[in-house]
Coordinates of C-alpha atoms and ligand atoms in Angstrom, one line a residue:
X1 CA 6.0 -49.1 -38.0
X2 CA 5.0 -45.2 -37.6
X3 CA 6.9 -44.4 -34.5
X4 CA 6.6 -41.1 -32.5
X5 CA 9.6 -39.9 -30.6
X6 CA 8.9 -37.1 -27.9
X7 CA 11.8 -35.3 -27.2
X8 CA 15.1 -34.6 -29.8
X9 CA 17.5 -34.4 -27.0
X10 CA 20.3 -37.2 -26.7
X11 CA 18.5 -39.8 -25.9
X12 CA 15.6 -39.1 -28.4
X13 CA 17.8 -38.3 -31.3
X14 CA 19.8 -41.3 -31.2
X15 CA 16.7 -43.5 -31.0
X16 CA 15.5 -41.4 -34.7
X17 CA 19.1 -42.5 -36.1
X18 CA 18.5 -46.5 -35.5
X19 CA 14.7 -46.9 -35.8
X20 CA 14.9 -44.8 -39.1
X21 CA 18.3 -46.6 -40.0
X22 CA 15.8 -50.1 -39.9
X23 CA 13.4 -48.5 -42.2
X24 CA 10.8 -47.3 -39.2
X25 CA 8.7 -44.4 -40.0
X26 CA 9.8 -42.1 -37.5
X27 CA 8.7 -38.9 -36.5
X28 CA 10.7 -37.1 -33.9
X29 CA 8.4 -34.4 -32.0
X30 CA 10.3 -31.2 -30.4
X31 CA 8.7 -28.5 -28.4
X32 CA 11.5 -26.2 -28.8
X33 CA 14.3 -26.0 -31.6
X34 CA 16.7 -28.7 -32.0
X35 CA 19.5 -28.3 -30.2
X36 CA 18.0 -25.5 -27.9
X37 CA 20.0 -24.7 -24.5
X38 CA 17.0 -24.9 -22.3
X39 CA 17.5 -29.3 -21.3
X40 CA 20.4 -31.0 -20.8
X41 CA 22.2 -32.1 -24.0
X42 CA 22.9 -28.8 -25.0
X43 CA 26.7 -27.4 -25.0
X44 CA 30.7 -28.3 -26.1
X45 CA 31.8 -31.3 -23.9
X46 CA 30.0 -33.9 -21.8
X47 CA 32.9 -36.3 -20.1
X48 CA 32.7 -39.9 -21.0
X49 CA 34.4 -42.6 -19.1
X50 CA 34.6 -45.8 -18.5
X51 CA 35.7 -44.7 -14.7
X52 CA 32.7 -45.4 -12.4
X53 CA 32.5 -46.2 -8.7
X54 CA 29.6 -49.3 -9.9
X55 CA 30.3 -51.7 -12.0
X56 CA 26.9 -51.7 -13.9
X57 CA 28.0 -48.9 -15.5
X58 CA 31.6 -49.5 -16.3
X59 CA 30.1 -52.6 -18.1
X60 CA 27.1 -51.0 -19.7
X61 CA 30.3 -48.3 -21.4
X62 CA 31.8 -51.3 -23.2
X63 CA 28.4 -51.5 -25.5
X64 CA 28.7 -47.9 -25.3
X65 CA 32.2 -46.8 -26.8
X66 CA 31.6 -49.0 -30.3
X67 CA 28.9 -47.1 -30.5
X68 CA 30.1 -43.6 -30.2
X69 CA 32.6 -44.8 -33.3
X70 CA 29.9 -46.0 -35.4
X71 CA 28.4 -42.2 -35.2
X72 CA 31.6 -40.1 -35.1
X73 CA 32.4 -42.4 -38.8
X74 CA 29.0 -41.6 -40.1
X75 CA 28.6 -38.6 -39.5
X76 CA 32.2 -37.8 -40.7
X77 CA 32.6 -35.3 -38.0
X78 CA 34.9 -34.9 -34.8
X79 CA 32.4 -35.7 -31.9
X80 CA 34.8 -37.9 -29.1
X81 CA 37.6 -36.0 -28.8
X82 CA 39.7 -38.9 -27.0
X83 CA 42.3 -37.6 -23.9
X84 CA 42.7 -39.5 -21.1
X85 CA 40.9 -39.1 -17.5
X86 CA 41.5 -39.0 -14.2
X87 CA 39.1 -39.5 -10.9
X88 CA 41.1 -38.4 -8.0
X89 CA 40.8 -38.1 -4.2
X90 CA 42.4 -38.4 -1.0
X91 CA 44.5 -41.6 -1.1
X92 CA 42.3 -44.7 0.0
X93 CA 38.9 -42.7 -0.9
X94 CA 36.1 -45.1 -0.9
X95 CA 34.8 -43.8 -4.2
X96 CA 38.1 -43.8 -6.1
X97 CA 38.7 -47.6 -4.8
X98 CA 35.5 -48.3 -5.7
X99 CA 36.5 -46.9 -9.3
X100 CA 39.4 -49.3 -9.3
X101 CA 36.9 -52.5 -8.0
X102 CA 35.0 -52.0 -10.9
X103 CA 37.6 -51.6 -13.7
X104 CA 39.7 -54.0 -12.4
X105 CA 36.0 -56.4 -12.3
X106 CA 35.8 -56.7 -16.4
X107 CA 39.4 -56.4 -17.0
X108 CA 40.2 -52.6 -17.9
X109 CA 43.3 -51.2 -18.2
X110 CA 43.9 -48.6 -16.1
X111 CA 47.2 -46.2 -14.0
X112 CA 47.2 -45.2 -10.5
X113 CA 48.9 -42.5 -10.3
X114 CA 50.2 -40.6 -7.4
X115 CA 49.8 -37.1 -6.9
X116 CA 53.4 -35.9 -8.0
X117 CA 52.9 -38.8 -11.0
X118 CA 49.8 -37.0 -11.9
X119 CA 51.3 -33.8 -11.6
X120 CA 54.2 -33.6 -13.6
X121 CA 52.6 -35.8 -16.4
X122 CA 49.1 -33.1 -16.5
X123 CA 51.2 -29.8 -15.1
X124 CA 48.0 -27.9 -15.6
X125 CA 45.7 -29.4 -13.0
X126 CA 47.3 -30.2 -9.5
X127 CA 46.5 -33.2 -6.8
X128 CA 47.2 -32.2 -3.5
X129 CA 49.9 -34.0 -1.4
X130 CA 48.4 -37.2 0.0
X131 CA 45.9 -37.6 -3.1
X132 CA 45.9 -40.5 -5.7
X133 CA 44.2 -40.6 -9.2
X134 CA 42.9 -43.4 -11.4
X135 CA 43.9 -42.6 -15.1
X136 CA 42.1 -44.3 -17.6
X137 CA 43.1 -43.8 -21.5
X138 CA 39.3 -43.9 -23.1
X139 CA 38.1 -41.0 -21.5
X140 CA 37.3 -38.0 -23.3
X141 CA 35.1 -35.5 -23.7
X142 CA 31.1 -35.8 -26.4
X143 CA 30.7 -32.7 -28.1
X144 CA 27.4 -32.7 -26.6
X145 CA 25.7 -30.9 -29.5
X146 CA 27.0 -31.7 -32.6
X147 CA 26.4 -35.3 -31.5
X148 CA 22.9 -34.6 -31.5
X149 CA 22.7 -32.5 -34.4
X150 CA 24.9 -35.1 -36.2
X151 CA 22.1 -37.9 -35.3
X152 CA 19.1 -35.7 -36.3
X153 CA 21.2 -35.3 -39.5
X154 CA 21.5 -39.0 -39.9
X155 CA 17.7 -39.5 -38.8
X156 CA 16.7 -37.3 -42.1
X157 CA 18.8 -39.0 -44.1
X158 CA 17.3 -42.2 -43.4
X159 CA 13.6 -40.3 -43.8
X160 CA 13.2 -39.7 -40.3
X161 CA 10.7 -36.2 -40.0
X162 CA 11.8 -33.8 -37.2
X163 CA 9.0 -31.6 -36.0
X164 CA 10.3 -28.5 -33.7
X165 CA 8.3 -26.1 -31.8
X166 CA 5.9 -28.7 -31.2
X167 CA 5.0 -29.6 -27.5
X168 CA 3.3 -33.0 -27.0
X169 CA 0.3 -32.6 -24.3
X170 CA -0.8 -35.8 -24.3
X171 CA -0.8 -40.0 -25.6
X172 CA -4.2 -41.4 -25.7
X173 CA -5.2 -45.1 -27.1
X174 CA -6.4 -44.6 -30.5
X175 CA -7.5 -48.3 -31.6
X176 CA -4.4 -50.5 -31.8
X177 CA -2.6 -47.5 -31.6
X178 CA -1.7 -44.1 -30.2
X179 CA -2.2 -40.3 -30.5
X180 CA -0.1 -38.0 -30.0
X181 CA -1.5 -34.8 -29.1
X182 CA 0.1 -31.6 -29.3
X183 CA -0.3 -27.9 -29.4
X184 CA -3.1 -27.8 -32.6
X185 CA -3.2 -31.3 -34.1
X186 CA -2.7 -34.8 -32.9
X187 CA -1.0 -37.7 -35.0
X188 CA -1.6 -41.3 -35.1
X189 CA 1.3 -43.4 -34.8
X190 CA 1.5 -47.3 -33.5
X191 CA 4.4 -47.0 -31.3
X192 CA 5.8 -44.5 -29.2
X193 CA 9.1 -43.8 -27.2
X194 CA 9.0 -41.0 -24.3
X195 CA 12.7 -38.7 -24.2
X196 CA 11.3 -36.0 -22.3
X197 CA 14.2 -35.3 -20.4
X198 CA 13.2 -33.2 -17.7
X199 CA 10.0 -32.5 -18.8
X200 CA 9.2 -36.5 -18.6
X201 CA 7.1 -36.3 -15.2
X202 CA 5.1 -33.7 -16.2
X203 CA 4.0 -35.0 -19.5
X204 CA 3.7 -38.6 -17.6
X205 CA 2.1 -36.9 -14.6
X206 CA -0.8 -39.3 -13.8
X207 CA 2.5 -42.2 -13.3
X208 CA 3.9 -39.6 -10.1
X209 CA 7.2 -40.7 -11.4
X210 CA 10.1 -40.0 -8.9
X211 CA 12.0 -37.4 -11.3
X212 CA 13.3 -34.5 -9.9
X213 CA 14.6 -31.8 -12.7
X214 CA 17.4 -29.9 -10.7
X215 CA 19.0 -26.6 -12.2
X216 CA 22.7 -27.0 -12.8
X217 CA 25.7 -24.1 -13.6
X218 CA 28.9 -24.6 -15.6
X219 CA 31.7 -22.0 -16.3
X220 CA 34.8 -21.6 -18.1
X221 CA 37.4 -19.8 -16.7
X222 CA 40.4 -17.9 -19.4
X223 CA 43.8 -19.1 -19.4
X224 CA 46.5 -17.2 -18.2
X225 CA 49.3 -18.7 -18.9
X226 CA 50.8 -21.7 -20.3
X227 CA 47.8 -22.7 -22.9
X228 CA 49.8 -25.7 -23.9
X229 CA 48.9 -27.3 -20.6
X230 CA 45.2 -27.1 -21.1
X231 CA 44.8 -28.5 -24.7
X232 CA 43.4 -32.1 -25.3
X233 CA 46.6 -33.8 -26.3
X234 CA 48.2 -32.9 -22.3
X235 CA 45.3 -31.7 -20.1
X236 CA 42.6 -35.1 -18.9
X237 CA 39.2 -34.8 -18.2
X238 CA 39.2 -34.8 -14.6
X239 CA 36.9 -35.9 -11.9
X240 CA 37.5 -35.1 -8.2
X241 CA 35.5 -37.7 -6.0
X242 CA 35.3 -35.0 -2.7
X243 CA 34.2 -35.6 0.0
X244 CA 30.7 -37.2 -0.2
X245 CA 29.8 -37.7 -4.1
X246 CA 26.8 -35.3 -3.4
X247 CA 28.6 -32.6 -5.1
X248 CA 31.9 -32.6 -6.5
X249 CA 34.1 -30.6 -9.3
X250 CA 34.9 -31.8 -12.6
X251 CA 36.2 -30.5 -16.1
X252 CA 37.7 -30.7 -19.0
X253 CA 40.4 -29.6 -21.6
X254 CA 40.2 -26.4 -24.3
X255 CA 37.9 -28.4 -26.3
X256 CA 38.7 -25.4 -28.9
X257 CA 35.5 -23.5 -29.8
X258 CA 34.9 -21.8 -26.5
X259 CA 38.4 -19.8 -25.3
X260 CA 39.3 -20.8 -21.8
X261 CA 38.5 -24.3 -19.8
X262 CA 35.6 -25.6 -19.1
X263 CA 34.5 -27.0 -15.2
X264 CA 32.0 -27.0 -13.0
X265 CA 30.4 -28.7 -9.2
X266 CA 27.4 -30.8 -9.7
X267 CA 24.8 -29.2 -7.2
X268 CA 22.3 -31.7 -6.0
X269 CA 20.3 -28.9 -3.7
X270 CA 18.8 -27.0 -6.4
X271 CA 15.1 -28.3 -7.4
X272 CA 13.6 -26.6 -10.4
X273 CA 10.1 -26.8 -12.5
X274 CA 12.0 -26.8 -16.1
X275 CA 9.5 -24.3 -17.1
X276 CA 11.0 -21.6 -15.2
X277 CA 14.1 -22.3 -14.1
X278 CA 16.8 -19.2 -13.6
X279 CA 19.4 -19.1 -16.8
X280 CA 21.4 -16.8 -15.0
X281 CA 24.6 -18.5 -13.1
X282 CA 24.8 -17.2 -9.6
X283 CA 28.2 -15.0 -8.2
X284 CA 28.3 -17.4 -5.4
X285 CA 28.8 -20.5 -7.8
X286 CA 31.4 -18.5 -10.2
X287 CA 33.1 -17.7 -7.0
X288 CA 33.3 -21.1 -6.1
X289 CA 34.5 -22.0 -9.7
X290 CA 37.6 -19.2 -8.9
X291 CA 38.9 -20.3 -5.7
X292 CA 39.1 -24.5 -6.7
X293 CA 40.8 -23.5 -9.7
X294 CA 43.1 -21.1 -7.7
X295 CA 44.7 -24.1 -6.2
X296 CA 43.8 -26.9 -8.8
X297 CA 44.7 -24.7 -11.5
X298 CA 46.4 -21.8 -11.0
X299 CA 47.5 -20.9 -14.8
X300 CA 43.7 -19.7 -15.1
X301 CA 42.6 -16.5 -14.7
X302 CA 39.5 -15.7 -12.7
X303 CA 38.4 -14.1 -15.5
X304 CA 34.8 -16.5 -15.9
X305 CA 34.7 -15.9 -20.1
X306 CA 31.4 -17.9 -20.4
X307 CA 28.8 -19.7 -18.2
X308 CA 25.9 -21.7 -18.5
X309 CA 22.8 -23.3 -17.0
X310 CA 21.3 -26.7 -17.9
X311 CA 19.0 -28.6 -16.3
X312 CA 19.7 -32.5 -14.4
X313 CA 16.8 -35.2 -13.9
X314 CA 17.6 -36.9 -11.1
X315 CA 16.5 -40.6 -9.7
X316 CA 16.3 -41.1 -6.3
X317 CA 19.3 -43.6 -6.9
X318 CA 20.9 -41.8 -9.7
X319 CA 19.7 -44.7 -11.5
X320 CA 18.2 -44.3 -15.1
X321 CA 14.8 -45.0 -15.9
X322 CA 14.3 -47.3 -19.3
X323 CA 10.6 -49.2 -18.7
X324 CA 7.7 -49.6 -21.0
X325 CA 4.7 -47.1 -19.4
X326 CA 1.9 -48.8 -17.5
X327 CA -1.0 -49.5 -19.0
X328 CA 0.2 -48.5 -22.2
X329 CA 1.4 -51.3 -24.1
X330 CA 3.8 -49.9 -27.2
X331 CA 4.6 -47.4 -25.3
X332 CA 8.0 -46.5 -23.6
X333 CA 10.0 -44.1 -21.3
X334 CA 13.7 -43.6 -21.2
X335 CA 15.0 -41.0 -18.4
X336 CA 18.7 -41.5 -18.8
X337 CA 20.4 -38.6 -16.4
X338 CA 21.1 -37.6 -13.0
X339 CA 24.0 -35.6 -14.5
X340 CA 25.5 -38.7 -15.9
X341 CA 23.3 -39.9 -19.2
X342 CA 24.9 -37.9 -21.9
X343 CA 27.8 -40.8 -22.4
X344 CA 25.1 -43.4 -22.9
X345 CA 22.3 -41.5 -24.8
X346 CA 23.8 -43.3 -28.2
X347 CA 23.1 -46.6 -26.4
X348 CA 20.2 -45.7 -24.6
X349 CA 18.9 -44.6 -28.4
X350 CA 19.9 -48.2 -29.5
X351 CA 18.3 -49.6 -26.7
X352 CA 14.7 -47.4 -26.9
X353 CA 14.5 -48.4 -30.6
X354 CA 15.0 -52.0 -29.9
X355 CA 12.2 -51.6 -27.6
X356 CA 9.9 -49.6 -29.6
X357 CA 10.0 -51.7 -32.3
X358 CA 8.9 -55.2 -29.9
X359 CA 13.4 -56.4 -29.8
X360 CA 14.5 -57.1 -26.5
X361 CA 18.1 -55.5 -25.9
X362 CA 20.7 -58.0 -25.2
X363 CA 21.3 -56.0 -21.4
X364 CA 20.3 -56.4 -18.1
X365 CA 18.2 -53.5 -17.5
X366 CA 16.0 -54.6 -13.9
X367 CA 18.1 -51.8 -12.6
X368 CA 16.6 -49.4 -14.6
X369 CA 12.5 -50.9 -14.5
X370 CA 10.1 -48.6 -12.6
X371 CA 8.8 -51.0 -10.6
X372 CA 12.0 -50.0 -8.1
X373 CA 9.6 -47.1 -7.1
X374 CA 6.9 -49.3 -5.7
X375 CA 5.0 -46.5 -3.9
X376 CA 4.6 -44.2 -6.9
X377 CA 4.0 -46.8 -9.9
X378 CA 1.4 -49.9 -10.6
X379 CA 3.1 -52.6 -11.6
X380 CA 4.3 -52.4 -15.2
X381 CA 3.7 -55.6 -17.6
X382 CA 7.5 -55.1 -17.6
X383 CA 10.2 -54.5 -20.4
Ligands
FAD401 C1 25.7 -29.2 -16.6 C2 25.6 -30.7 -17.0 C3 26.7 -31.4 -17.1 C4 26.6 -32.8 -17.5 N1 27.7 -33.5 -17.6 C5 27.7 -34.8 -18.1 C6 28.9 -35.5 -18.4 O1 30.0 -34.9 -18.2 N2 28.8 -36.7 -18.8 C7 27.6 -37.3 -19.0 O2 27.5 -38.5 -19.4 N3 26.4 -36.7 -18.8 C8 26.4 -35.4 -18.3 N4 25.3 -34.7 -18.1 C9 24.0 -35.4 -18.2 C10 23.5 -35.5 -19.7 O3 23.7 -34.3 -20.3 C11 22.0 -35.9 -19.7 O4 21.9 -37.1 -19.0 C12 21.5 -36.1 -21.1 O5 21.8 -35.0 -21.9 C13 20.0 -36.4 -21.1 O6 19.5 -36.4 -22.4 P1 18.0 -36.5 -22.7 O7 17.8 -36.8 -24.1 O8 17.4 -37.5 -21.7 O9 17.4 -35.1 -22.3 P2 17.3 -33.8 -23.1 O10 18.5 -33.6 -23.9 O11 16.9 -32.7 -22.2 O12 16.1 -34.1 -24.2 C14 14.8 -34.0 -23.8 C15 14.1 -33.2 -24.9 O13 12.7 -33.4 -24.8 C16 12.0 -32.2 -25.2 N5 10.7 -32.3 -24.7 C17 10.3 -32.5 -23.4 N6 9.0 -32.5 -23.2 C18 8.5 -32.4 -24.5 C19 7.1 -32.5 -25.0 N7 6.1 -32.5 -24.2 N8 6.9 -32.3 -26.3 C20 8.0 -32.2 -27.2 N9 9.3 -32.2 -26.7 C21 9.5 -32.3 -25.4 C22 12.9 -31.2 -24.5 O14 12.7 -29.9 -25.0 C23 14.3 -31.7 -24.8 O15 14.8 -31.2 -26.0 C24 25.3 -33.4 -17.7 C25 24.2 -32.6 -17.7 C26 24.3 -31.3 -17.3 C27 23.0 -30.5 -17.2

């Protein structure tokens, strides 16, 4: 089938990879570059984790991981750098338990540790008296962008066309089928899958889809002493629950191409239209960065060495969005985010190309149908 993909991001890329793999004739529409810094798959690391506080998603990671395999062998590159994770917080936090309820659920291995455990074992990050940490071996950290670059890569290979600097304006019926309209020309394709990221709401306006792009910081901080306890092999990636789950810290190890350690707090409050969104990290955020790794991890420097935006599209529920579009039958969204889709764009790909091309993925996905919005969205004739 001729299938349009809008959107080269994660989710969009990985979708090219399979349907192209199966002999599709895919054409994967960008309206910037690929691999541009101005969405959300852009960057060195994105955790990935089997560790989550709902079951759902702990399960959904077991289709995940084999995945994530299949494209670090193909692409012969080093894109899951494997070391171990820990999600800590004051002992008997309802979150942490509730990370232990679900791994414990399907049967995952898993360490409590205490906080002196955790210490000496990781001497570069530091629990506080009183806290407790789940450690699970399979986490790690995605090189976020060579990822998507290595599925684009793949895409080609298979015959997959990758259009950049190319914005999509609109999907009207065209017979059977679809067109695709964008800046100066419109293309006719049968099938078409929606990756939009945080641009998805806008380009699927008339649906008044719940999606709310918020602008996100990151830093890395230099280290100032004892490197050896921040590389890979002796440093976790490291989630710390907090004190409500609305915004808490979380990081990573050197991951080797950008000097100094990479962390950052998830900020809920901060709304954006991802057409003009502020690139430049606020003082008040790196400050923030300096004084939790004062006492989490004092062999940093404050020294902030490099810092970033990028942009989260959150769900109401935090919940992805995977759902065929209303009243457009061949036609398909996947919104896969609210700051924790990166780890399952490679199945989220698997599972938009199933759809696209009329397969029905072998998962559970009412959690994810739009019809959970009942005030903004008609009824879809369902996945
Ligand atoms: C700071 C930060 C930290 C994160 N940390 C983690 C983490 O540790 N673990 C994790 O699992 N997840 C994490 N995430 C979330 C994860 O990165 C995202 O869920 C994931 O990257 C979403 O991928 P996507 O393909 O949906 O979106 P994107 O990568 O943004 O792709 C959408 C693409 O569509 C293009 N596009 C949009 N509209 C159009 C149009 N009209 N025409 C043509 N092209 C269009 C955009 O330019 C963009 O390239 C984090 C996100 C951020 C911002």
């Amino acid at each position: 089938m001729q299938i349009a993909i809008i959107g080269a991001g994660g989710v969009g890329s990985a979708a090219a990879r399979f349907l192209a793999q199966e002999g599709h004739q895919v054409l994967l529409l960008e309206q910037f570059t690929l691999d541009h810094d101005r969405g959300s798959s852009f960057g060195e690391s994105r955790i990935i984790r089997r560790t989550y506080p709902d079951r759902l998603y702990t399960q959904l990671m077991d289709a995940a991981y084999p995945l994530w395999e299949e494209l670090q062998n193909d692409a012969q590159e080093e894109l899951f750098v494997r070391t171990g994770g820990i999600y800590f917080g004051r002992a008997g936090h309802p979150i942490v338990s509730a990370v232990e309820d679900a791994l414990q659920s399907i049967g995952t291995a898993y360490e409590k540790l205490s906080a002196a455990a955790c210490n000496s074992r990781f001497p570069g990050f530091r629990l506080l008296p009183g806290e407790e940490a789940v450690y699970q071996a399979d986490s790690g950290f995605l090189r976020a962008s060579a990822c998507v670059r290595a599925n684009v890569r793949l895409a080609r290979h298979f015959g997959a066309e990758l259009r950049e600097s190319v914005q999509v304006r609109a999907i009207s019926r065209q017979g059977a089928g679809w067109l695709v309209e964008m800046n100066n020309e419109s293309i006719a394709v049968e099938r078409v899958l929606v990756t939009a990221g945080a641009w998805t709401g806008s380009l699927l306006a008339p649906l008044q889809l719940p999606l709310q792009p918020t602008r996100q910081q990151y830093g890395y901080l230099r280290i100032a002493a004892h490197a050896e306890f921040f590389q890979p092999d002796r440093f976790p990636v490291w989630i710390d629950a907090g004190n409500n789950g609305r915004s808490s810290f979380y990081g990573f190890p050197a991951d080797g191409h950008i000097d100094g350690v990479k962390f950052a707090w998830n900020d809920r409050d901060d709304p954006v239209d991802p057409d003009d969104v502020n690139c430049n990290v606020d003082n008040d955020y790196t400050e923030a960065l300096q004084r939790y790794a004062a006492v989490r991890m004092p062999d940093l420097s404050s020294d902030v060495v490099y810092a970033k935006t990028c942009l989260y599209t959150d769900t109401p529920d935090r919940d992805f969005v995977i759902d065929a579009v209303p009243d457009k039958p061949g036609v398909f969204m996947i919104s896969a985010c609210s700051g924790h889709g990166f780890k399952f764009t490679v199945l989220m790909g698997r599972i938009g190309a199933d759809l696209v091309s009329g397969k029905t993925p072998p998962y559970d996905l009412s959690r994810f149908s739009l019809s959970r919005f009942p005030a903004q969205v008609p009824q879809s004739s369902g996945t």
